[in-house]
Coordinates of C-alpha atoms in Angstrom, one line a residue:
M1 CA -37.0 8.7 9.5
K2 CA -36.3 11.7 7.2
L3 CA -32.7 12.1 8.4
Q4 CA -32.1 8.4 8.0
A5 CA -33.5 8.5 4.5
L6 CA -31.2 11.4 3.8
T7 CA -28.3 9.6 5.2
I8 CA -28.8 6.7 3.0
F9 CA -29.2 8.7 0.0
L10 CA -25.8 10.6 0.7
L11 CA -24.1 7.4 1.2
S12 CA -25.5 6.0 -2.1
F13 CA -24.5 9.2 -3.9
V14 CA -20.9 9.3 -2.4
A15 CA -20.5 5.5 -3.3
S16 CA -21.5 6.1 -7.0
T17 CA -19.8 9.4 -7.6
H18 CA -16.7 9.4 -5.5
A19 CA -14.5 10.6 -8.4
A20 CA -16.4 13.9 -8.3
I21 CA -16.3 15.0 -4.6
S22 CA -13.3 15.8 -2.5
P23 CA -11.8 13.3 0.0
V24 CA -12.9 15.7 2.9
V25 CA -16.4 15.6 1.9
Y26 CA -16.2 11.7 1.5
W27 CA -14.9 11.3 4.9
K28 CA -17.6 13.7 6.5
V29 CA -20.4 11.9 4.7
K30 CA -19.3 8.4 5.5
L31 CA -17.6 9.0 9.1
P32 CA -20.0 11.9 10.4
N33 CA -19.0 11.5 13.9
T34 CA -15.3 11.9 13.9
Q35 CA -12.8 14.5 12.5
I36 CA -10.2 13.9 10.1
P37 CA -6.9 13.6 12.0
K38 CA -4.5 16.5 11.2
V39 CA -1.8 14.0 10.0
I40 CA -4.2 12.9 7.3
K41 CA -5.7 16.2 6.4
D42 CA -2.4 18.0 6.1
F43 CA -1.5 15.8 3.1
L44 CA -4.8 15.5 1.3
P45 CA -4.7 16.8 -2.3
Q46 CA -7.7 19.3 -1.8
S47 CA -7.2 20.1 1.8
D48 CA -7.3 23.9 2.6
D49 CA -4.5 23.3 5.0
V50 CA -2.1 21.4 3.0
S51 CA 1.1 23.3 1.8
P52 CA 1.4 24.6 -1.6
E53 CA 4.1 22.1 -2.7
L54 CA 1.8 19.2 -2.0
K55 CA -1.2 20.6 -4.0
Q56 CA 0.7 20.1 -7.0
D57 CA 0.4 16.8 -8.9
N58 CA 3.0 14.1 -8.0
T59 CA 4.2 13.7 -11.4
D60 CA 6.4 11.2 -12.8
A61 CA 9.4 13.6 -13.1
N62 CA 9.1 14.7 -9.5
A63 CA 8.3 11.2 -8.0
K64 CA 10.3 10.1 -5.0
V65 CA 10.0 7.8 -2.1
Y66 CA 9.0 9.3 1.1
Y67 CA 10.4 7.6 4.3
G68 CA 9.5 7.6 8.0
L69 CA 11.3 6.7 10.9
S70 CA 9.5 3.5 12.2
Q71 CA 9.2 1.9 8.9
Y72 CA 7.9 -1.7 9.5
G73 CA 8.6 -2.2 13.3
T74 CA 5.1 -2.5 14.6
I75 CA 3.9 -4.8 11.9
S76 CA 6.7 -7.4 12.3
W77 CA 4.6 -9.9 14.3
H78 CA 4.0 -11.9 11.2
R79 CA 7.6 -12.8 10.5
A80 CA 10.5 -14.2 12.3
A81 CA 12.9 -11.6 13.6
T82 CA 16.2 -11.1 11.8
K83 CA 19.7 -11.5 13.3
D84 CA 20.2 -7.7 12.8
E85 CA 17.0 -7.0 14.5
I86 CA 17.8 -9.4 17.4
L87 CA 21.2 -7.7 18.0
H88 CA 19.8 -4.3 17.6
F89 CA 16.7 -4.5 19.8
A90 CA 17.0 -7.5 22.0
T91 CA 20.3 -6.7 23.7
K92 CA 19.3 -3.3 25.0
K93 CA 19.0 -3.1 28.7
N94 CA 17.5 -1.0 31.6
V95 CA 14.9 0.9 29.5
I96 CA 11.8 0.5 31.7
K97 CA 11.4 1.2 35.4
Q98 CA 8.5 0.3 37.4
V99 CA 7.4 2.3 40.3
T100 CA 7.4 0.3 43.6
R101 CA 6.5 1.2 47.1
G102 CA 8.4 3.7 48.7
N103 CA 8.7 5.7 45.5
S104 CA 11.7 3.5 44.3
A105 CA 11.9 2.2 40.9
K106 CA 12.8 -1.3 39.9
E107 CA 14.8 -1.6 36.5
E108 CA 13.8 -4.4 34.2
D109 CA 15.4 -6.0 31.2
R110 CA 12.5 -5.3 28.8
P111 CA 13.6 -2.9 25.8
L112 CA 11.0 -0.8 24.2
K113 CA 12.9 0.2 21.2
Q114 CA 10.2 -0.9 18.9
Y115 CA 7.4 0.3 21.2
F116 CA 6.6 -3.4 22.4
F117 CA 5.6 -3.8 26.0
L118 CA 3.2 -5.5 28.4
E119 CA -0.2 -4.1 29.1
K120 CA 0.7 -4.1 33.0
D121 CA 3.4 -1.7 32.0
L122 CA 0.8 1.0 31.4
E123 CA 0.7 2.5 35.1
K124 CA 1.0 5.9 36.2
G125 CA 4.5 6.8 37.4
N126 CA 6.3 4.3 35.3
I127 CA 9.4 5.5 33.3
I128 CA 9.8 4.1 29.8
K129 CA 12.3 4.8 27.1
F130 CA 11.6 4.7 23.5
P131 CA 12.4 6.5 20.2
T132 CA 10.5 9.5 19.1
L133 CA 6.8 9.2 17.9
L134 CA 7.2 11.7 15.3
N135 CA 7.4 9.6 12.0
K136 CA 7.9 12.6 9.7
N137 CA 6.6 10.5 6.7
E138 CA 5.3 13.4 4.3
A139 CA 4.0 11.4 1.5
P140 CA 1.0 13.2 0.0
F141 CA -2.3 11.5 -0.7
L142 CA -3.2 11.2 -4.4
P143 CA -6.5 11.6 -5.9
R144 CA -8.5 8.4 -5.8
E145 CA -9.2 8.4 -9.5
S146 CA -5.5 9.0 -10.3
V147 CA -4.0 6.3 -7.9
E148 CA -6.4 3.6 -9.0
S149 CA -4.9 3.9 -12.5
I150 CA -1.3 3.3 -11.1
P151 CA -0.3 -0.5 -10.9
F152 CA 0.4 -1.9 -7.6
S153 CA 1.7 -5.6 -7.3
M154 CA 5.1 -7.3 -7.6
E155 CA 3.9 -8.5 -11.1
K156 CA 4.0 -4.9 -12.1
F157 CA 7.2 -3.9 -10.4
S158 CA 8.9 -2.8 -13.5
E159 CA 5.9 -1.0 -14.7
I160 CA 5.6 0.9 -11.4
L161 CA 9.3 1.9 -11.6
N162 CA 9.0 3.2 -15.1
H163 CA 5.8 5.0 -14.1
F164 CA 7.7 7.0 -11.6
S165 CA 10.8 7.2 -13.5
I166 CA 12.9 5.5 -10.6
D167 CA 16.1 3.7 -11.4
R168 CA 15.9 -0.1 -10.7
K169 CA 19.3 -0.1 -8.8
S170 CA 18.4 2.8 -6.5
K171 CA 17.6 2.6 -2.8
D172 CA 14.0 3.9 -3.7
A173 CA 13.5 0.9 -6.0
Q174 CA 14.5 -1.5 -3.2
T175 CA 12.2 0.3 -0.8
I176 CA 9.4 0.1 -3.2
K177 CA 10.0 -3.7 -3.6
K178 CA 9.9 -4.2 0.1
T179 CA 6.7 -2.3 0.6
I180 CA 4.8 -4.1 -2.1
E181 CA 6.1 -7.5 -0.9
L182 CA 4.7 -6.6 2.6
C183 CA 1.4 -5.7 1.1
D184 CA 1.4 -8.8 -1.1
E185 CA 1.9 -11.2 1.8
P186 CA -1.2 -13.5 2.6
E187 CA -3.5 -13.0 5.4
V188 CA -3.3 -15.3 8.5
K189 CA -6.4 -17.4 7.9
H190 CA -9.4 -16.6 10.2
K191 CA -7.4 -14.2 12.2
E192 CA -6.3 -11.3 10.2
K193 CA -7.9 -9.0 7.7
K194 CA -5.5 -6.4 6.0
M195 CA -5.3 -4.3 3.0
C196 CA -2.7 -1.8 1.7
V197 CA -4.9 1.3 0.9
T198 CA -3.8 3.8 -1.6
S199 CA -6.3 6.6 -1.0
L200 CA -8.3 8.1 1.9
E201 CA -11.5 6.9 0.4
S202 CA -10.2 3.2 0.3
M203 CA -9.1 3.6 3.9
V204 CA -12.6 4.7 5.0
D205 CA -14.3 2.0 3.0
F206 CA -12.1 -0.7 4.4
G207 CA -12.7 0.5 8.0
L208 CA -16.4 0.6 7.4
S209 CA -16.4 -3.0 6.2
L210 CA -14.3 -4.3 9.2
L211 CA -16.0 -2.3 12.0
R212 CA -19.4 -2.7 10.5
T213 CA -20.5 0.8 11.8
N214 CA -20.0 4.4 10.8
N215 CA -20.0 5.6 14.4
I216 CA -16.2 5.4 14.6
L217 CA -13.4 7.4 16.1
A218 CA -10.1 8.0 14.4
I219 CA -7.3 8.5 16.9
T220 CA -3.6 9.4 16.6
S221 CA -0.8 10.1 18.8
E222 CA 0.1 13.8 19.7
V223 CA 3.6 15.2 20.3
Q224 CA 4.0 18.8 21.6
G225 CA 7.3 20.0 20.2
E226 CA 10.2 18.1 18.6
T227 CA 11.6 15.1 20.7
Q228 CA 15.0 13.7 20.7
N229 CA 15.8 10.4 19.0
S230 CA 15.3 8.5 22.2
Q231 CA 14.7 9.6 25.7
R232 CA 12.8 8.6 29.0
Y233 CA 9.2 9.4 29.6
T234 CA 7.2 9.2 32.8
I235 CA 3.6 8.1 32.6
E236 CA 1.2 10.7 34.0
K237 CA -2.3 9.3 32.9
V238 CA -3.6 6.1 31.2
Q239 CA -7.2 6.4 29.7
Q240 CA -8.8 3.4 28.1
I241 CA -10.4 4.6 24.8
A242 CA -11.9 1.3 23.5
D243 CA -12.0 -2.6 24.2
G244 CA -13.0 -4.8 21.2
D245 CA -12.5 -4.6 17.5
S246 CA -10.2 -1.9 15.9
M247 CA -8.4 -1.1 12.8
V248 CA -4.8 0.2 12.8
C249 CA -3.4 2.0 9.6
H250 CA 0.6 2.3 9.5
K251 CA 2.0 4.6 6.8
L252 CA 4.6 2.9 4.7
N253 CA 7.5 4.1 2.7
Y254 CA 6.3 4.7 -0.7
V255 CA 5.9 7.3 -3.6
Y256 CA 2.4 8.5 -2.3
A257 CA 0.5 8.0 0.9
L258 CA 0.2 4.2 1.3
H259 CA -1.1 2.7 4.5
Y260 CA -1.0 -0.9 5.8
C261 CA -4.4 -1.2 7.5
H262 CA -5.3 -4.4 9.4
F263 CA -7.6 -6.0 11.8
A264 CA -5.9 -8.6 13.9
G265 CA -8.2 -9.9 16.6
S266 CA -9.6 -8.0 19.8
T267 CA -7.6 -5.1 21.2
R268 CA -7.8 -2.6 24.0
T269 CA -6.8 0.8 23.0
F270 CA -5.4 3.5 25.4
M271 CA -4.4 7.1 25.3
V272 CA -1.1 7.5 27.5
S273 CA -0.1 11.0 28.5
M274 CA 3.7 11.2 29.3
I275 CA 6.1 13.9 29.7
G276 CA 9.9 13.4 28.5
D277 CA 13.0 14.4 30.3
D278 CA 13.4 17.4 28.2
G279 CA 9.7 18.5 28.9
T280 CA 8.2 17.1 25.8
K281 CA 4.5 16.3 26.3
V282 CA 3.1 13.3 24.5
K283 CA -0.4 11.7 24.2
A284 CA 0.6 8.4 22.8
V285 CA -1.9 5.9 21.4
S286 CA -1.4 2.5 22.8
V287 CA -2.7 -0.7 21.1
C288 CA -2.8 -4.0 23.2
H289 CA -3.5 -7.0 21.1
K290 CA -5.4 -9.4 23.6
D291 CA -5.0 -12.4 21.4
A292 CA -1.3 -12.8 20.0
S293 CA -1.5 -16.6 19.9
F294 CA -1.5 -16.7 16.1
W295 CA 1.7 -14.4 15.8
N296 CA 5.0 -15.9 14.5
P297 CA 6.6 -17.2 17.8
K298 CA 9.9 -16.1 16.5
S299 CA 8.9 -12.6 15.9
L300 CA 10.4 -9.6 17.6
P301 CA 7.7 -8.9 20.1
F302 CA 8.2 -12.2 21.9
I303 CA 12.0 -12.1 21.6
V304 CA 12.2 -8.5 23.1
L305 CA 9.6 -9.2 25.9
K306 CA 10.8 -12.8 26.7
V307 CA 7.1 -14.1 26.6
K308 CA 5.3 -16.8 24.6
P309 CA 2.4 -16.4 22.2
G310 CA -1.0 -16.4 23.7
T311 CA 0.2 -15.9 27.2
T312 CA -0.3 -12.2 27.7
P313 CA -1.5 -9.2 25.7
I314 CA 1.3 -7.5 23.6
C315 CA 1.1 -3.6 23.4
H316 CA 2.9 -1.0 21.2
F317 CA 2.6 2.7 20.7
L318 CA 1.6 4.2 17.4
N319 CA 3.8 7.0 15.6
D320 CA 1.9 10.1 15.1
D321 CA 1.1 9.4 11.5
Q322 CA -0.4 6.1 12.2
I323 CA -4.2 5.8 12.9
V324 CA -6.4 3.6 14.9
F325 CA -10.1 3.4 14.1
V326 CA -12.5 2.1 16.8
P327 CA -16.2 2.0 17.3
S328 CA -17.5 4.9 19.3
E329 CA -19.6 4.5 22.4

């Protein structure tokens, strides 16, 4: 009882004084049973492991947009695929091989360029081909008290550009616009809950509100060594981590660390150990959405996989700077 009372006191203290403590302490108090993933910790403003240049304030004069490799691929289910995406992704061939009896492999016309695949593909010995999981989005987290004073909405678009001294005609300005438009899109009623979180603390708070427990695991993909832009990987082990509710946070292209966090129905989460043709070892987080019936029927996953909404779970890998939060057993 004393421990429970102490925990309640600490949670109340943190909630009322979040501006006075570090993000690391905030995480440890609110999520005591899971470590902060390295891909988050490395870019926190008060982390001991963060590089000196990221400890400096992200001032207006030095502001820039940070870019990752995957951009918005794994959250494209809510909209119809564009002609360019269909041409680029849905015309690739022979990128997955399934092992059959006699150690032979059957080639299938199911591209994984955007990491979309079927749950039955997660089988030891299968060979798949997809881009690197290294996203390389190095946007630093800003302190919560600072970032909450910066506007974030399309109504304040001009004000945002002025705040960061970004030219309206630049590529960075167009990227900021695209990111905010994504965050401003309405939720799918009764099916999806989402939020673009602007700080580590708001990410933690949103996860607690969705999963309704502080006994949570935070899991990311791991890559040992640099990978090629695209290569073949052989699945060596598939381990189911969770089955049920989960929250996934995707890092977006923006001036500071901004994550699209969402809960979209029940999922199964796997850790998939693979080895590339060049020897690269990968532990890739795979999230399989068990109910994709409410996804846009013209979205990229259905075009790529040639299946209809609601007929089969749809899976995708996470880049190494994307995080899945699941209740811990």
